[in-house]
XYZ file of C-alpha atoms in Angstrom:
709
model
C -76.549 -65.894 64.760
C -73.332 -65.698 66.864
C -69.975 -66.244 65.119
C -68.339 -69.720 63.977
C -64.335 -70.235 64.851
C -63.864 -69.450 61.275
C -59.600 -69.509 59.979
C -56.664 -67.273 60.732
C -56.092 -67.257 57.158
C -56.381 -65.075 54.915
C -56.028 -62.002 56.716
C -59.131 -59.677 56.513
C -62.453 -60.022 55.403
C -62.689 -63.034 52.769
C -66.158 -63.131 51.375
C -67.058 -67.108 49.779
C -70.392 -66.415 48.339
C -71.983 -67.440 51.778
C -70.453 -65.657 54.261
C -67.245 -63.540 55.722
C -64.223 -64.749 57.665
C -62.743 -61.831 59.692
C -59.363 -62.127 60.741
C -56.576 -59.543 62.335
C -53.024 -60.020 63.753
C -52.657 -58.142 67.182
C -50.283 -59.799 69.599
C -50.868 -57.284 72.035
C -54.651 -58.151 72.062
C -56.131 -59.068 74.986
C -59.334 -59.941 72.599
C -61.047 -57.752 69.606
C -64.040 -56.829 68.760
C -65.600 -57.092 65.285
C -67.994 -53.787 64.806
C -70.663 -54.410 61.936
C -71.848 -50.500 61.476
C -75.084 -50.144 59.358
C -75.815 -47.348 57.079
C -76.980 -45.361 59.959
C -73.626 -45.635 61.560
C -75.235 -47.862 64.301
C -72.539 -50.765 65.416
C -73.199 -54.729 65.845
C -70.697 -55.693 68.009
C -69.067 -58.956 67.968
C -66.497 -60.568 70.256
C -64.037 -62.637 67.759
C -63.791 -66.037 69.322
C -60.875 -67.757 68.025
C -57.015 -66.632 68.471
C -54.401 -68.400 66.619
C -50.535 -67.587 66.067
C -51.763 -63.800 67.797
C -54.359 -63.677 64.706
C -58.310 -63.330 66.130
C -60.704 -64.784 64.105
C -64.451 -66.033 63.250
C -66.499 -66.436 60.392
C -70.434 -64.549 60.235
C -72.870 -66.601 58.185
C -74.745 -64.163 55.669
C -72.509 -61.006 55.840
C -71.351 -59.980 52.561
C -70.115 -57.369 49.923
C -70.975 -54.363 50.883
C -70.913 -54.714 54.844
C -69.559 -51.574 56.895
C -66.974 -52.777 59.687
C -63.994 -52.068 61.980
C -62.368 -53.392 65.191
C -62.167 -52.290 68.696
C -59.054 -53.309 70.201
C -58.912 -54.616 73.735
C -55.452 -54.256 75.440
C -52.592 -52.294 77.871
C -52.264 -48.627 76.701
C -49.348 -47.305 77.898
C -47.695 -45.284 75.520
C -44.583 -44.982 77.154
C -44.073 -48.454 76.795
C -45.333 -48.104 73.012
C -48.562 -49.973 73.782
C -51.245 -48.121 72.425
C -54.523 -50.339 72.418
C -57.906 -48.383 72.993
C -60.960 -49.693 72.442
C -62.996 -46.508 72.580
C -61.331 -46.127 68.757
C -63.126 -47.867 65.956
C -59.927 -49.108 63.648
C -59.594 -49.649 60.043
C -58.951 -53.392 58.983
C -55.234 -53.032 57.440
C -56.219 -55.606 55.230
C -59.068 -54.192 54.362
C -59.902 -54.618 50.553
C -62.174 -51.388 50.254
C -62.570 -48.270 52.878
C -65.064 -45.734 52.877
C -65.578 -42.284 54.059
C -63.209 -39.784 55.526
C -61.967 -38.394 58.609
C -63.931 -36.210 60.404
C -61.140 -32.938 62.268
C -63.357 -32.694 64.649
C -62.195 -31.602 68.153
C -64.760 -32.853 70.131
C -64.068 -36.463 68.707
C -60.100 -36.443 69.014
C -59.390 -34.010 71.436
C -56.634 -31.785 70.705
C -53.579 -32.132 70.396
C -55.446 -35.293 68.128
C -54.479 -38.144 69.559
C -52.222 -37.300 72.215
C -53.379 -37.905 75.435
C -55.406 -40.637 73.679
C -58.344 -40.327 75.952
C -59.625 -43.752 76.503
C -62.919 -42.176 77.696
C -63.326 -40.285 74.279
C -65.450 -42.919 72.133
C -64.960 -42.680 68.285
C -68.832 -42.770 66.854
C -69.162 -44.651 63.611
C -70.261 -42.049 62.088
C -66.801 -39.893 62.281
C -64.453 -42.285 60.746
C -63.414 -44.057 58.081
C -65.193 -47.739 57.494
C -63.751 -51.117 56.099
C -65.828 -52.592 53.695
C -66.389 -56.269 52.921
C -65.691 -56.281 49.145
C -66.729 -59.367 46.264
C -63.953 -60.938 44.626
C -65.449 -61.844 41.693
C -64.969 -60.282 38.457
C -64.906 -60.764 34.553
C -61.567 -60.694 33.974
C -62.545 -62.448 30.013
C -59.369 -62.585 28.529
C -57.504 -59.951 30.408
C -53.323 -60.645 30.100
C -50.635 -58.912 31.241
C -49.059 -56.937 28.177
C -45.050 -57.986 29.503
C -43.875 -55.215 27.850
C -39.689 -55.272 27.927
C -37.879 -52.604 29.926
C -36.270 -51.794 27.268
C -39.165 -51.551 25.437
C -40.810 -49.140 27.802
C -42.332 -45.464 27.880
C -43.599 -44.820 30.801
C -45.921 -42.280 31.598
C -46.453 -40.828 35.513
C -50.008 -39.507 35.684
C -52.809 -38.388 38.705
C -55.906 -40.389 38.292
C -58.180 -37.461 38.794
C -55.236 -34.152 37.895
C -54.964 -35.924 34.517
C -59.127 -36.710 33.643
C -60.740 -33.997 35.260
C -60.985 -31.763 32.776
C -61.132 -33.704 29.471
C -64.093 -32.469 27.469
C -64.511 -35.818 26.168
C -64.924 -37.602 29.592
C -68.734 -37.864 30.533
C -68.500 -34.940 33.429
C -69.649 -37.923 35.841
C -66.729 -39.669 35.126
C -63.919 -37.236 35.767
C -61.347 -37.894 38.308
C -62.118 -41.155 38.210
C -61.077 -44.805 37.436
C -64.042 -45.037 35.057
C -62.291 -41.757 33.384
C -59.022 -42.870 33.052
C -60.036 -45.820 31.262
C -62.215 -43.641 28.716
C -61.134 -44.372 25.023
C -60.408 -40.816 24.112
C -57.865 -40.817 27.293
C -56.712 -43.964 26.019
C -55.681 -42.638 22.770
C -53.912 -40.035 23.956
C -51.828 -41.881 25.716
C -50.992 -44.172 22.744
C -50.562 -41.249 20.412
C -47.610 -40.717 22.722
C -46.303 -43.987 22.546
C -46.849 -44.975 26.177
C -46.465 -48.607 27.536
C -47.104 -47.916 30.906
C -48.824 -45.661 33.151
C -47.405 -45.046 36.226
C -50.347 -43.879 38.646
C -49.789 -41.321 41.505
C -50.734 -43.312 44.741
C -54.367 -44.900 44.660
C -54.056 -46.530 47.798
C -56.389 -45.684 50.259
C -55.166 -42.174 51.590
C -56.443 -39.105 53.804
C -56.209 -35.643 54.146
C -53.929 -34.485 57.353
C -54.860 -32.027 60.012
C -52.937 -29.661 58.904
C -53.979 -29.356 55.918
C -57.504 -29.483 56.413
C -57.311 -26.612 58.996
C -56.025 -24.429 55.937
C -58.977 -25.270 53.612
C -56.705 -27.607 51.700
C -56.302 -31.287 50.744
C -54.166 -34.084 50.262
C -54.065 -34.261 46.233
C -50.732 -36.620 45.330
C -51.660 -39.223 48.064
C -49.051 -39.899 49.952
C -50.708 -40.359 53.070
C -51.855 -43.794 53.003
C -54.722 -45.866 55.872
C -54.754 -49.059 53.189
C -52.491 -50.815 51.650
C -55.341 -53.019 49.743
C -57.834 -50.883 49.401
C -58.561 -48.517 45.705
C -59.103 -44.979 47.222
C -62.623 -44.582 47.326
C -62.675 -40.953 46.023
C -61.467 -42.050 42.513
C -64.543 -43.915 41.832
C -67.565 -42.817 39.847
C -69.793 -45.378 41.522
C -68.140 -45.934 45.365
C -71.804 -47.806 46.324
C -71.266 -51.390 47.624
C -66.935 -51.124 47.429
C -67.728 -50.466 43.517
C -63.943 -48.896 43.784
C -62.654 -51.998 43.474
C -64.525 -52.947 40.217
C -63.935 -49.636 38.622
C -60.373 -49.886 39.331
C -60.586 -54.029 37.729
C -62.198 -52.597 34.862
C -59.790 -49.665 34.536
C -56.833 -52.457 34.269
C -58.640 -54.066 31.714
C -59.174 -51.641 29.356
C -55.385 -49.970 29.455
C -54.287 -54.041 28.746
C -56.667 -54.118 25.826
C -54.807 -51.472 25.098
C -51.070 -52.639 25.542
C -50.763 -50.303 28.204
C -49.186 -51.677 31.458
C -50.668 -50.247 35.031
C -47.826 -49.678 37.684
C -48.746 -48.451 41.228
C -46.778 -45.680 43.012
C -47.144 -47.199 46.651
C -46.065 -45.997 50.215
C -45.344 -48.656 52.291
C -43.073 -46.328 54.352
C -45.043 -45.075 56.530
C -48.917 -44.461 57.041
C -51.630 -41.338 57.911
C -51.643 -42.362 61.528
C -48.284 -39.819 61.462
C -46.148 -39.249 64.847
C -47.801 -39.592 68.569
C -50.076 -36.444 68.134
C -51.626 -38.035 65.150
C -55.184 -39.975 65.244
C -55.476 -43.825 66.083
C -57.016 -44.967 62.975
C -55.730 -47.962 62.562
C -52.330 -50.582 63.147
C -51.589 -47.927 66.076
C -54.300 -49.213 68.111
C -53.845 -52.862 66.870
C -50.611 -53.293 67.520
C -48.504 -50.048 67.603
C -45.140 -51.956 68.730
C -45.233 -54.682 65.684
C -46.102 -51.981 63.086
C -44.116 -48.879 63.741
C -40.347 -47.932 64.273
C -40.104 -46.518 67.902
C -37.485 -44.243 69.526
C -35.734 -47.510 71.440
C -35.875 -45.055 74.780
C -38.904 -43.237 74.171
C -41.100 -45.722 72.696
C -44.352 -42.885 73.020
C -42.338 -41.160 69.712
C -41.866 -42.830 66.318
C -38.760 -43.046 64.061
C -39.522 -40.882 60.981
C -37.513 -41.362 58.042
C -39.900 -40.142 55.528
C -40.454 -36.727 56.779
C -44.480 -37.399 57.528
C -44.321 -38.138 61.566
C -43.343 -42.506 61.546
C -41.845 -44.805 59.652
C -43.345 -48.562 59.381
C -41.583 -51.256 60.824
C -40.338 -53.942 58.100
C -37.905 -55.280 60.711
C -41.386 -57.090 62.472
C -42.460 -60.583 60.317
C -46.141 -59.364 60.501
C -45.291 -55.765 59.069
C -43.399 -57.461 56.284
C -46.157 -60.124 55.768
C -48.413 -57.317 55.073
C -46.441 -55.572 52.714
C -45.495 -58.665 50.490
C -49.689 -59.521 51.169
C -50.563 -56.204 49.869
C -48.042 -56.498 46.689
C -49.326 -60.143 45.927
C -52.888 -59.102 45.875
C -52.726 -56.153 43.486
C -50.523 -58.293 40.725
C -52.962 -61.535 41.466
C -56.347 -60.269 42.236
C -56.182 -56.385 40.347
C -53.617 -57.558 37.892
C -51.478 -54.587 37.910
C -48.182 -54.638 36.229
C -45.925 -53.031 38.742
C -44.981 -50.850 41.525
C -42.739 -47.898 41.932
C -41.953 -47.699 45.990
C -41.863 -44.365 47.445
C -39.025 -43.414 49.798
C -37.739 -46.915 49.322
C -34.859 -46.787 51.197
C -36.535 -46.256 54.271
C -37.642 -50.148 53.541
C -34.285 -51.056 53.698
C -33.441 -49.967 57.150
C -33.107 -52.976 59.452
C -31.067 -51.425 62.205
C -30.667 -47.696 61.139
C -28.573 -47.494 58.304
C -29.786 -48.528 54.961
C -29.009 -52.356 54.477
C -29.118 -53.276 50.926
C -29.281 -57.137 51.807
C -31.964 -56.229 53.911
C -34.837 -58.721 54.284
C -37.507 -56.954 52.394
C -35.752 -57.113 49.528
C -34.503 -60.700 50.136
C -38.083 -61.398 50.463
C -39.193 -60.060 47.078
C -36.443 -61.704 45.570
C -37.625 -65.093 46.150
C -41.254 -64.150 45.942
C -42.719 -66.393 43.092
C -45.286 -63.393 42.518
C -43.902 -60.535 43.033
C -40.205 -60.862 41.437
C -42.140 -61.401 37.871
C -43.274 -57.625 37.774
C -42.181 -54.248 37.403
C -40.068 -53.122 41.071
C -39.142 -49.222 40.612
C -37.413 -47.865 43.900
C -37.317 -44.090 44.636
C -33.848 -44.555 45.887
C -34.118 -42.193 48.869
C -35.748 -40.908 51.502
C -34.500 -38.136 54.598
C -32.630 -39.699 56.667
C -29.090 -40.286 57.499
C -27.324 -41.648 54.548
C -30.940 -42.125 52.772
C -29.936 -41.196 48.939
C -29.194 -44.729 47.548
C -29.407 -43.750 43.914
C -27.630 -47.046 42.253
C -27.503 -49.277 45.689
C -30.399 -51.480 45.076
C -30.394 -55.174 44.027
C -30.361 -56.466 40.763
C -33.810 -57.257 40.107
C -34.743 -53.378 40.675
C -34.744 -50.309 38.822
C -34.488 -46.827 40.260
C -35.733 -43.045 39.497
C -32.481 -41.783 38.104
C -32.018 -38.458 39.885
C -28.624 -38.193 38.919
C -30.209 -38.047 35.120
C -32.682 -35.806 36.035
C -30.347 -32.915 37.577
C -27.072 -33.641 35.225
C -29.488 -33.270 32.175
C -31.266 -30.117 33.486
C -27.482 -28.406 34.442
C -26.125 -29.318 30.830
C -29.214 -28.313 28.938
C -29.574 -24.403 30.950
C -25.688 -24.340 30.117
C -24.081 -25.118 33.371
C -20.018 -25.495 33.211
C -18.344 -28.986 33.648
C -21.623 -31.169 32.836
C -20.399 -32.727 29.590
C -18.541 -35.760 31.180
C -21.337 -36.893 33.908
C -23.926 -35.707 30.877
C -22.552 -38.482 28.278
C -22.439 -41.282 31.236
C -26.293 -40.722 32.282
C -27.165 -40.301 28.714
C -25.810 -43.741 27.456
C -27.514 -45.489 30.611
C -25.141 -44.815 33.702
C -23.066 -47.662 34.022
C -21.075 -45.883 36.814
C -24.204 -46.513 38.719
C -25.725 -49.848 37.650
C -23.326 -52.019 35.937
C -21.206 -53.118 38.505
C -24.015 -54.727 40.123
C -25.028 -56.900 37.010
C -27.565 -54.345 35.878
C -28.718 -53.674 32.486
C -29.299 -49.653 30.797
C -32.898 -50.310 31.911
C -31.944 -50.212 35.273
C -32.223 -46.461 34.804
C -35.632 -45.109 34.807
C -34.647 -41.993 33.146
C -36.632 -38.404 33.861
C -36.376 -34.982 33.948
C -39.878 -33.866 35.233
C -41.978 -35.844 37.687
C -44.980 -34.830 39.905
C -42.671 -33.845 42.821
C -41.168 -30.640 41.116
C -41.585 -28.247 38.155
C -43.840 -29.163 35.322
C -41.277 -29.196 31.822
C -43.094 -26.125 30.758
C -42.188 -24.256 34.400
C -38.441 -25.626 34.118
C -38.308 -23.524 31.519
C -40.381 -20.752 32.669
C -39.011 -20.383 36.055
C -36.072 -19.681 38.086
C -37.340 -19.844 41.581
C -40.400 -21.501 42.926
C -43.492 -19.984 43.538
C -45.378 -21.870 46.123
C -47.483 -19.220 47.656
C -50.703 -21.170 47.697
C -49.561 -23.729 49.706
C -49.882 -21.640 52.695
C -46.351 -22.222 54.100
C -44.648 -18.941 53.520
C -42.328 -20.188 50.489
C -40.721 -22.901 53.097
C -41.958 -26.090 51.014
C -40.554 -27.131 48.047
C -37.255 -27.768 46.422
C -35.029 -24.596 46.418
C -32.423 -26.683 43.908
C -34.817 -26.796 40.874
C -31.888 -26.539 38.402
C -34.181 -24.222 36.129
C -33.495 -21.370 33.622
C -36.341 -19.051 33.112
C -35.218 -18.288 29.200
C -34.921 -14.633 30.619
C -38.294 -13.629 32.067
C -39.566 -15.189 34.796
C -42.957 -16.425 34.442
C -45.627 -15.917 31.815
C -44.515 -13.168 29.062
C -45.507 -12.926 25.793
C -41.964 -11.831 23.865
C -41.816 -13.801 21.045
C -37.779 -14.751 21.005
C -38.691 -15.888 24.754
C -41.326 -18.221 23.990
C -39.319 -19.373 21.002
C -36.479 -20.681 23.446
C -38.861 -21.914 25.669
C -39.925 -24.329 23.126
C -36.840 -25.087 21.796
C -35.758 -25.893 25.185
C -39.026 -28.015 26.036
C -38.011 -29.920 22.877
C -34.216 -30.467 23.765
C -35.409 -32.077 27.238
C -37.763 -34.367 25.668
C -35.232 -35.518 22.870
C -32.838 -36.316 25.258
C -34.673 -38.255 27.197
C -36.666 -40.366 24.995
C -33.247 -41.551 22.940
C -31.232 -42.110 26.088
C -30.303 -45.490 26.776
C -32.503 -46.715 29.955
C -36.370 -46.295 30.350
C -37.963 -43.142 29.752
C -40.428 -41.504 32.039
C -42.614 -38.643 30.672
C -44.587 -36.447 33.361
C -48.815 -36.152 32.481
C -49.393 -32.973 31.053
C -45.794 -32.324 29.788
C -46.504 -33.011 26.193
C -48.708 -30.195 25.843
C -47.282 -27.952 28.356
C -49.016 -27.925 31.340
C -48.022 -25.089 34.154
C -48.447 -25.519 37.540
C -47.511 -21.496 37.634
C -44.005 -21.929 39.180
C -45.483 -24.372 42.081
C -42.951 -26.982 42.434
C -44.828 -28.979 45.451
C -48.401 -28.961 44.713
C -49.238 -31.918 46.675
C -52.284 -29.972 48.545
C -53.668 -28.310 45.177
C -56.572 -30.481 44.389
C -57.849 -27.882 41.396
C -57.478 -26.353 38.470
C -53.629 -25.130 39.441
C -52.655 -29.255 39.123
C -55.188 -30.676 36.906
C -54.137 -31.618 32.819
C -55.872 -28.290 31.315
C -56.751 -30.337 28.302
C -57.503 -26.731 26.037
C -53.262 -27.269 25.551
C -53.891 -29.798 23.359
C -55.405 -27.410 20.616
C -52.590 -24.326 21.839
C -49.674 -27.227 21.365
C -50.498 -29.624 18.745
C -47.286 -29.625 17.737
C -45.306 -30.564 21.033
C -47.806 -33.701 21.199
C -46.958 -34.477 17.942
C -43.273 -34.210 18.588
C -43.462 -36.557 21.712
C -45.371 -39.310 19.696
C -42.604 -39.235 16.437
C -39.753 -39.453 19.153
C -41.473 -42.040 20.978
C -41.964 -43.730 17.188
C -38.395 -43.516 16.265
C -37.277 -44.809 19.416
C -39.178 -48.010 18.959
C -38.137 -48.377 14.962
C -34.659 -48.561 16.404
C -33.522 -50.591 18.728
C -29.660 -48.341 19.153
C -31.327 -46.113 21.413
C -32.791 -48.913 23.713
C -30.275 -51.055 23.867
C -30.164 -53.908 26.736
C -26.653 -54.019 27.236
C -24.150 -51.036 27.651
C -21.803 -49.876 25.152
C -18.617 -51.132 25.673
C -16.161 -48.140 23.325
C -15.008 -51.133 21.564
C -15.727 -53.390 18.165
C -18.271 -55.974 19.469
C -17.120 -58.608 17.146
C -14.159 -58.890 15.083
C -15.649 -58.309 11.976
C -16.733 -54.481 13.204
C -14.767 -52.113 11.769
C -15.567 -49.643 14.514
C -16.902 -49.167 17.946
C -20.327 -49.419 19.109
C -19.839 -45.968 20.376
C -17.692 -43.289 19.982
C -17.489 -39.286 20.884
C -16.059 -36.487 18.919
C -15.740 -32.656 19.340
C -17.658 -30.113 16.887
C -14.313 -30.165 14.991
C -14.633 -33.865 13.613
C -12.206 -35.196 15.830
C -12.320 -37.942 18.667
C -12.708 -36.707 22.296
C -9.537 -37.327 24.243
C -9.533 -36.857 27.784
C -8.900 -33.173 28.491
C -11.568 -32.506 26.363
C -13.967 -34.267 29.245
C -12.470 -32.437 31.542
C -12.977 -28.861 29.484
C -15.101 -26.901 32.053
C -16.037 -24.862 28.956
C -17.334 -27.669 26.961
C -21.171 -27.393 26.014
C -21.381 -29.561 22.835
C -20.658 -33.021 21.987
C -21.103 -35.355 19.033
C -21.477 -39.164 19.670
C -21.779 -41.982 17.261
C -23.805 -44.999 17.919
C -23.244 -48.008 15.960
C -26.019 -49.977 15.064
C -24.114 -53.113 13.876
C -22.947 -53.501 16.917
C -25.500 -54.154 19.230
C -25.054 -57.680 20.979
C -28.579 -58.252 21.644
C -30.832 -61.298 20.236
C -34.793 -60.541 19.263
C -37.013 -62.734 20.661
C -36.591 -65.051 17.584
C -32.686 -65.163 18.812
C -31.574 -63.509 16.008
C -28.599 -60.655 15.866
C -30.688 -57.444 16.390
C -29.333 -54.831 13.423
C -29.918 -51.130 13.175
C -29.025 -48.062 11.261
C -25.637 -46.143 12.510
C -26.669 -42.280 13.878
C -24.826 -39.613 15.091
C -26.471 -37.287 17.971
C -25.238 -33.879 18.297
C -25.648 -31.881 21.526
C -25.572 -28.234 21.620
C -26.065 -26.486 25.063
C -24.167 -23.259 24.039
C -26.074 -20.124 23.433
C -24.433 -19.214 19.918
C -24.445 -21.785 16.435
C -21.898 -24.476 16.147
C -20.488 -25.554 13.113
C -20.097 -29.193 13.021
C -17.959 -31.573 11.324
C -18.845 -34.856 10.679
C -16.393 -37.541 11.376
C -14.577 -39.042 8.828
C -15.554 -42.199 6.254
C -14.560 -44.708 8.447
C -17.851 -44.030 10.491
C -20.039 -43.150 7.349
C -20.113 -41.732 4.287
C -23.140 -39.391 4.230
C -25.548 -38.753 6.387
C -28.597 -37.649 6.346
C -31.023 -35.399 9.319
C -33.569 -37.385 11.003
C -34.187 -34.881 14.083
C -33.811 -31.193 14.495
C -34.840 -29.381 17.911
C -34.277 -26.239 16.413
C -36.670 -26.696 13.971
C -39.185 -29.175 15.872
C -38.805 -31.747 12.769
C -38.685 -35.359 12.847
C -38.262 -37.257 9.608
C -39.500 -40.897 9.336
C -37.456 -42.252 6.574
C -33.562 -40.313 5.701
C -34.011 -39.213 1.969
C -30.867 -37.324 -0.142
C -28.031 -37.326 2.198
C -27.549 -33.626 3.900
C -23.970 -33.703 4.590
C -20.836 -35.917 3.453
C -18.472 -37.214 5.665
C -15.991 -34.272 6.845
C -18.659 -31.872 5.890
C -20.132 -29.213 8.249
C -23.735 -28.750 9.578
C -24.818 -25.787 11.612
C -26.351 -26.826 15.042
C -27.993 -24.052 16.170
C -27.458 -22.485 19.726
C -29.237 -24.925 22.336
C -30.421 -27.902 20.330
C -30.018 -31.169 19.597
C -29.695 -32.804 16.242
C -29.915 -36.984 14.516
C -28.251 -37.931 11.699
C -28.857 -41.460 10.617
C -25.947 -43.016 8.175
C -27.050 -43.154 4.287
C -26.572 -46.732 3.189
C -26.324 -46.769 -0.869
C -26.642 -50.222 -2.365
C -23.796 -51.009 -4.584
C -24.601 -49.785 -8.382
């Protein structure tokens, strides 16, 4: 049956229960052939009959979910002018909601080097390239509702779908490494035990392994090599048949929402897997190269590269912007996700050359009634000139705070002249965000993330050990700001092991008790190691997967993290919605909302902050001075606390401030002993008294309020 005209929107393949509408944008195409692919890889080609506003479209009655398809785009092929249409290439639909199959890196198929020259006589076989899939939009969401956890109450857990679940003993083998495995009650229970309110998933958009890794027998594990902005990665589906990855992903989201856990996606809109001019033609390059990619102005066969991956998306083009915005809306409305973390987000702000804080992309997000309502997290840098933009994103956005990571690492490894900046970082980094009208929760605080050392390796290695990556140690960051506590790598020395345990607790306590939003890295709560590899992007194996046997080896650390998160949840003074002012908030308050002291109990002076050798400080947090209202509109009240930090290698006798700040104090948290007390008992020290703050430790004391007799 010949195709009906159909409609130009929505773009992509849209099944309505009777047939499917196909729509593809290309301003340069002369005409477009839709290729329906059967199970044996044979094609049936149908020319799309209509073009409206550069959208080629047609409707096919009887075509439904599970149908494999692709496009062959007929048009000019002049790479020097940025034109790369090639009907010999079977192309993935940029709007495909599911993609099946991997790229066959066969030299006889692509020629050498791959894609350059892009031989128009070298026709792809449908069996050697990924296929787009028609999907069913129907799913029983039951009474699913987004948790909508406020930022200041959030605890984020960065995780990898496969890495988190591949070795979990309670997850059935057929579900390990999948969306269904992540939704397993045993995994959800672990997240709840840790106090996690949101899981931030490393890329789940369809991605491929590039040729360089394939040649080495390695795979792209992290997934920052996207080829489909609407499609859940097929490799993470237990039952991918008939586009089952879509249904399985939705089931995972529904299960996590039932546990009040939000789902945040790490998304890669800055580049695609097609790479530079030597890369394969898989999708956008062959559809409309000039529209989708930033090209070098005078040499349009080459690509601008702000990402270090070969290309950068052309966010100056309205159709490319539409693609990104349509993708974001799709994941919110159809897949029910709760937010996004934007990889190398500074690239999206490059309308011309420099990063533009008020670029069109951010304007579109700001006014969009759907996208503007979810959590938006920027990785505020890219590899281009001027790409480090921590603190410079618009007010709607939060940011991965790389300065928090670096400063906290420096402080706890004993670096000099870090005290002043450390104080700023643990109180919400007002120097970065307050002048934009943003709140402390604009700072997504982290000490470790997927890119770099795990927490265990941060306290176990001075240098990276990336030999397994096959790049002779050239890859991965050299500035790790780590400290091995005296021995490089694994050891059985009790003193070193004890110090490493304490340092892990120091980092975790600092992270969870700082103002801002804490983000944990999966497995850090149980001492996961990558054996010193700080760039495990290609290690899809035991090196990167979470070893769940560690649960039995480190139950105390897991319990410590969970109790820290619960302590933070109970006490809003550690998760304020507004910045400290350093003065009384109300006339009736006797003391300021925050005050800083030396270990001798004296208030910090300017020269104390400038002391390059200072490694210890005490901070008073006034629970009565919180300028916030609860959901009922009532003033927020909390207890008052002292936080005492000692990054020195020796114990320090610390004097508690005078009675103006509190008469008696009880020790609630002591990282030297690994203890957390839920409720204060009898006071441990009175005003003006002394407590021993152990070497390299953090102590939290709560003011004891006695009822008048």
